[in-house]
Coordinates of C-alpha atoms in Angstrom, one line a residue:
M1 CA 4.1 -17.7 15.9
G2 CA 2.8 -14.9 13.2
H3 CA 3.0 -14.4 9.5
L4 CA 2.4 -10.3 7.1
T5 CA 1.4 -10.1 3.6
I6 CA 2.9 -7.3 1.7
D7 CA 0.5 -6.0 -1.3
V8 CA 2.6 -3.6 -4.1
Q9 CA 0.8 -1.9 -5.9
Q10 CA 1.0 -2.1 -9.7
R11 CA -0.6 -0.2 -11.5
P12 CA 2.1 2.5 -12.2
R13 CA 1.0 5.6 -10.4
R14 CA 0.4 3.8 -7.5
S15 CA 3.6 1.3 -7.9
H16 CA 5.9 3.6 -4.8
V17 CA 3.3 2.1 -2.3
A18 CA 2.5 -0.8 -0.8
D19 CA 0.6 -2.0 1.6
F20 CA 0.9 -5.2 4.7
G21 CA -1.4 -7.8 7.3
I22 CA 0.5 -9.0 10.0
C23 CA -1.0 -10.7 12.0
V24 CA 1.4 -12.6 15.9
D25 CA -0.9 -16.1 17.7
S26 CA -2.1 -15.1 20.4
R27 CA 0.2 -17.1 22.6
W28 CA 3.7 -15.4 21.3
K29 CA 2.8 -11.4 21.7
N30 CA 4.6 -9.5 24.0
R31 CA 7.9 -11.1 22.5
G32 CA 9.3 -9.4 19.7
V33 CA 7.3 -11.4 17.4
A34 CA 5.0 -8.1 15.5
S35 CA 9.1 -6.0 15.7
A36 CA 10.6 -8.2 13.5
L37 CA 8.7 -9.5 11.2
M38 CA 7.9 -5.1 10.7
R39 CA 11.9 -4.7 10.5
E40 CA 12.2 -7.4 7.9
M41 CA 9.0 -5.5 5.9
I42 CA 11.0 -2.2 5.9
E43 CA 13.9 -3.5 4.7
M44 CA 12.3 -5.2 2.2
C45 CA 10.3 -2.4 1.2
D46 CA 12.5 0.2 1.6
N47 CA 15.8 -1.9 0.2
W48 CA 14.2 -4.1 -2.6
L49 CA 10.9 -3.0 -3.6
R50 CA 11.3 0.6 -4.7
V51 CA 8.3 1.5 -2.0
D52 CA 8.9 4.9 -0.2
R53 CA 5.1 4.6 1.6
I54 CA 3.6 1.2 3.3
E55 CA 0.2 2.0 3.8
L56 CA -2.1 0.2 6.9
T57 CA -5.5 -0.1 8.7
V58 CA -6.4 -0.3 12.1
F59 CA -8.9 -0.4 15.0
V60 CA -9.0 2.4 16.5
D61 CA -8.7 0.7 19.8
N62 CA -6.2 -1.6 18.7
A63 CA -3.2 -0.2 21.2
P64 CA -1.0 -2.5 21.2
A65 CA 0.0 -2.0 17.3
I66 CA -0.8 1.4 17.3
K67 CA 2.4 1.6 19.3
V68 CA 4.5 -1.1 17.5
Y69 CA 3.2 0.8 13.5
K70 CA 4.4 4.1 15.4
K71 CA 6.9 2.7 17.0
Y72 CA 8.2 2.3 13.4
G73 CA 7.6 5.6 12.3
F74 CA 3.5 5.3 10.6
E75 CA 1.6 8.1 11.4
I76 CA -2.4 8.1 12.3
E77 CA -2.9 9.7 8.5
G78 CA -6.5 10.2 9.0
T79 CA -9.6 7.8 10.5
G80 CA -12.2 6.0 8.4
K81 CA -15.9 6.6 10.7
K82 CA -18.0 3.2 11.0
Y83 CA -15.3 1.1 8.4
A84 CA -16.1 -2.5 9.9
L85 CA -18.3 -4.8 11.0
R86 CA -17.6 -6.4 15.1
N87 CA -19.4 -8.7 16.9
G88 CA -22.8 -6.4 15.3
E89 CA -21.0 -3.4 16.1
Y90 CA -19.4 -1.3 14.2
V91 CA -16.0 -0.2 15.2
D92 CA -13.7 3.2 13.5
A93 CA -10.0 2.7 12.1
Y94 CA -7.0 4.1 10.9
Y95 CA -5.4 4.9 7.7
M96 CA -1.8 5.2 9.2
A97 CA 1.6 5.7 6.7
R98 CA 5.3 5.6 6.8
V99 CA 7.4 8.0 3.7
K100 CA 10.3 7.6 3.1

């Protein structure tokens, strides 16, 4: 179906920050899997992990993912130009965050 990993920063000055990665199998897309994973992750960060800021990086052309992130309060904070190499071409990525 899908999975989500959370990485809470260990350095004292950034211990209030987490980032995450999420992946949903193509056979399960558009069935609410990403939303369910996001809700649980946010609940854990807000109520159990003392996380006030959740960060992520997403390719600028991943409109479905960006839509889900915005639905849960994430905002675009910047753009990484030529962030990664994909199929022989550089692609940009957005830096997004949700601050409690």
